XYZ file of C-alpha atoms in Angstrom:
352
model
C -8.386 54.439 -17.787
C -8.186 51.062 -19.443
C -4.825 49.785 -18.178
C -6.419 47.383 -15.687
C -7.847 43.929 -16.113
C -10.551 45.130 -18.542
C -7.920 46.555 -20.882
C -6.077 43.229 -21.244
C -6.457 41.322 -24.459
C -7.016 37.587 -24.565
C -3.463 37.145 -25.848
C -2.111 39.018 -22.830
C -3.991 36.651 -20.563
C -2.670 33.640 -22.421
C 0.887 34.789 -21.807
C 0.273 35.591 -18.126
C 1.643 32.714 -15.998
C 1.496 34.143 -12.480
C -0.486 32.001 -9.999
C -2.799 34.949 -9.332
C -3.909 34.870 -12.945
C -4.598 31.144 -12.652
C -6.706 31.769 -9.590
C -8.575 34.580 -11.345
C -9.411 32.294 -14.255
C -10.609 29.634 -11.851
C -12.738 32.082 -9.849
C -14.231 33.592 -13.006
C -15.150 30.135 -14.296
C -16.800 29.081 -11.038
C -18.764 32.347 -11.006
C -19.981 31.769 -14.550
C -21.047 28.241 -13.569
C -22.920 29.517 -10.530
C -20.640 27.674 -8.100
C -19.450 28.798 -4.691
C -15.665 28.683 -5.192
C -13.424 26.559 -3.018
C -9.872 27.911 -2.477
C -8.353 25.171 -4.610
C -5.317 27.076 -5.882
C -4.255 28.959 -2.770
C -1.672 26.362 -1.729
C 0.569 26.808 -4.773
C 1.482 30.448 -4.902
C 5.182 30.291 -5.806
C 8.085 28.185 -6.983
C 8.986 27.166 -3.443
C 5.797 25.123 -3.188
C 5.371 23.373 -6.553
C 2.826 20.875 -5.224
C -0.956 20.967 -5.647
C -2.594 18.531 -3.234
C -6.333 18.294 -3.897
C -6.839 14.688 -2.836
C -10.169 13.430 -1.506
C -12.149 16.622 -2.081
C -14.825 14.930 -4.218
C -14.907 18.093 -6.299
C -16.888 16.536 -9.134
C -17.067 17.614 -12.798
C -18.130 21.247 -12.359
C -15.252 22.303 -10.123
C -12.824 20.183 -12.160
C -13.771 22.034 -15.334
C -13.184 25.393 -13.637
C -9.906 24.194 -12.168
C -8.649 23.120 -15.597
C -9.106 26.658 -16.928
C -6.668 28.030 -14.382
C -4.352 25.053 -14.090
C -2.634 25.292 -17.473
C -0.916 28.581 -16.491
C 0.711 27.038 -13.396
C 3.592 25.580 -15.352
C 5.912 25.496 -12.306
C 3.907 22.688 -10.688
C 5.846 19.446 -10.188
C 3.366 17.317 -8.227
C -0.432 17.207 -8.640
C -2.605 14.876 -6.584
C -6.224 14.707 -7.759
C -7.113 11.360 -6.199
C -10.591 10.792 -4.824
C -12.383 13.583 -6.708
C -15.191 11.803 -8.566
C -13.553 12.708 -11.873
C -15.328 11.128 -14.816
C -13.920 11.032 -18.330
C -14.538 14.587 -19.558
C -13.323 16.549 -16.506
C -10.344 14.209 -16.191
C -9.442 14.820 -19.848
C -9.792 18.588 -19.381
C -7.444 18.542 -16.398
C -4.876 16.266 -18.038
C -4.829 18.338 -21.238
C -4.285 21.472 -19.133
C -0.949 19.977 -18.013
C 0.510 19.456 -21.486
C 3.073 22.284 -21.250
C 4.116 21.653 -17.648
C 7.327 20.067 -16.393
C 5.221 17.808 -14.205
C 6.982 15.059 -12.263
C 4.136 13.248 -10.494
C 0.449 12.960 -11.392
C -1.913 11.060 -9.078
C -5.392 10.269 -10.402
C -6.272 7.404 -8.064
C -9.866 6.789 -6.992
C -11.564 8.430 -9.960
C -13.282 7.103 -13.082
C -11.244 8.562 -15.908
C -12.274 5.879 -18.419
C -10.645 4.889 -21.702
C -10.580 8.470 -23.011
C -8.905 9.589 -19.815
C -6.216 6.944 -20.321
C -5.721 8.229 -23.881
C -5.197 11.738 -22.465
C -2.602 10.331 -20.057
C -0.844 8.596 -22.959
C -0.705 11.883 -24.865
C 0.730 13.577 -21.782
C 3.411 10.909 -21.427
C 4.342 11.073 -25.102
C 4.893 14.812 -24.835
C 6.660 14.857 -21.460
C 10.322 14.473 -20.617
C 9.785 14.944 -16.877
C 6.925 12.711 -15.641
C 8.355 10.082 -13.280
C 5.323 9.056 -11.185
C 1.808 8.122 -12.355
C -1.049 6.892 -10.156
C -4.172 5.361 -11.747
C -5.318 3.056 -8.947
C -9.030 2.436 -8.333
C -10.349 3.816 -11.624
C -12.387 0.762 -12.657
C -10.177 0.444 -15.732
C -10.399 -2.765 -17.741
C -7.885 -4.427 -20.047
C -9.092 -2.647 -23.176
C -8.962 0.801 -21.569
C -5.443 0.359 -20.188
C -3.863 -1.267 -23.239
C -2.755 2.031 -24.936
C -0.933 3.114 -21.774
C 0.989 -0.123 -21.330
C 2.014 -0.137 -24.996
C 3.090 3.502 -24.724
C 5.419 2.565 -21.852
C 7.372 0.146 -24.024
C 9.174 3.137 -25.542
C 8.882 5.525 -22.583
C 12.174 6.619 -21.016
C 11.026 8.846 -18.143
C 8.420 7.091 -15.962
C 9.886 5.481 -12.840
C 6.771 4.527 -10.896
C 3.350 3.259 -12.022
C 0.399 2.413 -9.797
C -2.494 0.370 -11.226
C -3.869 -1.209 -8.047
C -7.527 -2.144 -7.604
C -8.706 -1.857 -11.198
C -10.531 -4.458 -13.288
C -7.417 -5.811 -14.959
C -6.981 -9.424 -15.996
C -4.450 -11.733 -17.640
C -4.463 -9.714 -20.881
C -3.092 -6.630 -19.119
C -0.622 -8.754 -17.167
C 0.777 -10.171 -20.407
C 1.122 -6.662 -21.850
C 2.882 -5.542 -18.672
C 5.251 -8.483 -19.064
C 6.052 -7.452 -22.629
C 6.614 -3.904 -21.439
C 8.989 -5.049 -18.676
C 11.069 -6.962 -21.205
C 11.588 -3.827 -23.262
C 11.354 -0.918 -20.835
C 14.526 -0.529 -18.773
C 13.508 2.669 -17.027
C 10.484 1.775 -14.867
C 11.581 0.950 -11.317
C 8.334 0.536 -9.344
C 5.235 -1.359 -10.476
C 2.209 -1.474 -8.166
C -0.463 -3.793 -9.615
C -2.102 -5.320 -6.547
C -5.762 -6.348 -6.291
C -6.242 -7.187 -9.964
C -7.384 -10.530 -11.382
C -4.175 -11.553 -13.143
C -4.581 -15.190 -12.064
C -1.779 -17.696 -12.564
C -1.352 -17.131 -16.291
C -0.997 -13.360 -15.956
C 1.068 -13.357 -12.780
C 3.447 -15.899 -14.304
C 3.981 -13.673 -17.341
C 4.931 -10.705 -15.134
C 7.193 -12.759 -12.877
C 9.030 -14.436 -15.746
C 9.540 -11.072 -17.464
C 11.508 -10.003 -14.394
C 14.304 -12.279 -15.545
C 14.840 -9.942 -18.520
C 14.484 -6.676 -16.625
C 17.449 -4.974 -14.967
C 15.708 -1.970 -13.394
C 12.545 -2.933 -11.481
C 13.085 -2.422 -7.748
C 9.502 -2.729 -6.465
C 6.994 -5.353 -7.601
C 3.554 -5.379 -5.987
C 1.414 -8.380 -6.907
C -0.681 -8.602 -3.752
C -4.066 -10.280 -4.254
C -3.559 -11.070 -7.935
C -4.311 -14.787 -7.898
C -0.675 -15.854 -7.802
C -0.562 -19.603 -7.087
C 2.054 -22.209 -6.094
C 3.343 -22.833 -9.630
C 3.986 -19.112 -10.185
C 5.622 -18.818 -6.771
C 8.104 -21.445 -7.965
C 8.961 -19.205 -10.928
C 9.278 -16.290 -8.505
C 11.864 -18.209 -6.496
C 13.901 -18.737 -9.660
C 13.807 -15.010 -10.435
C 14.927 -14.196 -6.885
C 17.854 -16.582 -7.252
C 19.166 -14.362 -10.060
C 17.964 -10.800 -9.399
C 20.434 -8.036 -8.664
C 17.914 -5.168 -8.444
C 14.599 -6.135 -6.774
C 14.353 -4.443 -3.364
C 10.664 -4.663 -2.386
C 8.352 -7.594 -3.170
C 4.662 -7.640 -2.182
C 2.807 -10.911 -2.665
C 0.401 -11.038 0.294
C -3.105 -12.508 -0.046
C -2.233 -15.041 -2.715
C -1.922 -18.861 -2.711
C 1.771 -19.208 -1.888
C 2.566 -22.325 0.146
C 5.081 -23.202 2.853
C 7.052 -25.158 0.251
C 7.141 -22.052 -1.975
C 8.408 -19.930 0.930
C 11.217 -22.394 1.574
C 12.079 -22.299 -2.132
C 12.394 -18.516 -1.857
C 14.635 -18.899 1.202
C 16.899 -21.255 -0.719
C 16.907 -18.973 -3.769
C 18.022 -16.015 -1.673
C 20.650 -18.153 0.052
C 22.157 -18.976 -3.339
C 22.020 -15.374 -4.553
C 24.521 -13.627 -2.265
C 24.001 -10.231 -3.925
C 20.190 -10.213 -4.030
C 19.217 -6.743 -2.739
C 15.743 -7.798 -1.511
C 15.179 -5.895 1.739
C 11.444 -6.199 2.226
C 8.923 -8.868 1.400
C 5.213 -8.785 2.254
C 3.873 -12.323 2.164
C 1.098 -12.361 4.768
C -2.228 -14.157 4.290
C -0.825 -17.019 2.252
C -0.679 -20.740 3.074
C 2.673 -20.467 4.884
C 3.440 -21.711 8.377
C 5.139 -19.532 10.988
C 8.435 -21.439 10.864
C 8.827 -20.797 7.136
C 7.973 -17.113 7.624
C 10.674 -16.825 10.281
C 13.239 -18.480 8.020
C 12.343 -16.060 5.241
C 12.680 -13.038 7.514
C 16.034 -14.244 8.810
C 17.296 -14.812 5.277
C 16.307 -11.277 4.205
C 18.015 -9.842 7.294
C 21.209 -11.749 6.568
C 21.168 -10.441 3.002
C 20.916 -6.906 4.246
C 24.040 -7.296 6.355
C 26.006 -9.057 3.631
C 28.914 -6.822 2.519
C 28.551 -8.212 -1.007
C 25.133 -6.591 -1.223
C 25.767 -3.180 -2.775
C 22.279 -1.796 -2.136
C 22.512 1.704 -0.626
C 19.549 0.801 1.594
C 21.148 -2.207 3.272
C 22.020 -0.449 6.553
C 18.332 0.158 7.261
C 17.244 -3.393 6.733
C 17.710 -4.621 10.290
C 14.100 -3.488 10.722
C 12.884 -5.490 7.716
C 9.616 -7.297 8.153
C 7.447 -9.680 6.211
C 4.418 -7.789 7.464
C 3.251 -4.267 6.644
C 5.609 -1.739 8.203
C 4.397 1.080 10.424
C 4.153 4.534 8.866
C 6.965 5.792 11.088
C 9.285 2.853 10.473
C 12.531 4.000 8.812
C 12.362 1.118 6.348
C 8.993 2.334 5.073
C 10.356 5.805 4.511
C 13.595 4.678 2.856
C 12.764 1.483 1.064
C 9.330 2.498 -0.200
C 9.372 6.282 -0.166
C 12.948 7.310 -0.799
C 13.323 4.876 -3.670
C 9.892 5.451 -5.210
C 9.036 8.965 -6.424
C 5.316 8.245 -6.641
C 5.057 6.887 -3.120
C 7.332 9.606 -1.749
C 5.493 12.537 -3.189
C 1.938 11.409 -2.539
C 2.859 10.727 1.081
C 4.491 14.148 1.366
C 7.644 12.651 2.819
C 10.166 14.226 0.456
C 10.665 17.624 -1.089
C 10.438 17.906 -4.865
C 13.111 20.535 -5.298
C 16.096 19.314 -7.260
C 14.473 16.022 -8.293
C 13.955 14.598 -11.755
């Protein structure tokens, strides 16, 4: 008689963690809300596929709320991409809170509007996670005040490897906080902060903090207002770095003289592992660009350079690499868990 679904108590349902149960909760919630259900959970049915890719569905708040009710039981998920879903603060918070007991490795929330409360939910997730290595918050219209709790949280964080904050409304205040974080956090390896209004004062703070950081391998400061004086500081950092592999500073105000300073800095630093630099759309002549490219190529072939990626660098370019270029896959994707997993280039199994 009553041994079926109707005979289950609420506690039984809470303990049920099979994906089918998650889907049932989702479908029940959409039905109650009068929504025509999309098959949002059908792609993650077992441990062999611990990725939920729901990017660019524009699901909106109603579907997000229903999804959250089923999501918390899918504790085997490692990668969740919710970018481009019109998520405002409340649905974003519901979804993030549903992930509290997961061993999640990568969470992508780009192209939403999670707001300050959404950032607070992310901070809570980070503080209670020992597995999250990749976090994407690009294009969320976040300002300095909204992002401040996250950056301060990262000072003590010992798990996150990759952070993407591109195309927000961040200014010098956030840049200075990021600089303070870089001086104290020796775990983060990839920082993507392009298309923010850091201006000279903020960009300088981040660049100078690199001198005290021994882990950051990717620094993306494209279109951040970085000017000639800061580029001079960048050259000094490059003359000493032993870790930076990818540098993105396109669409700034770097001059030919700055580029030649960088060439000289790399010439002096025989063990600099820099394998890729994007420096297009600056005030640099073609001769200086060619010298810079040649210097990076010579570094890659230098036997003193211990970077495990050096053998791929004969394809290095100062322009954006093609999607199929091996350098893009190895330098950007293989080394960066956030970039790798959102591009679907690498499997999650066995990764931390």
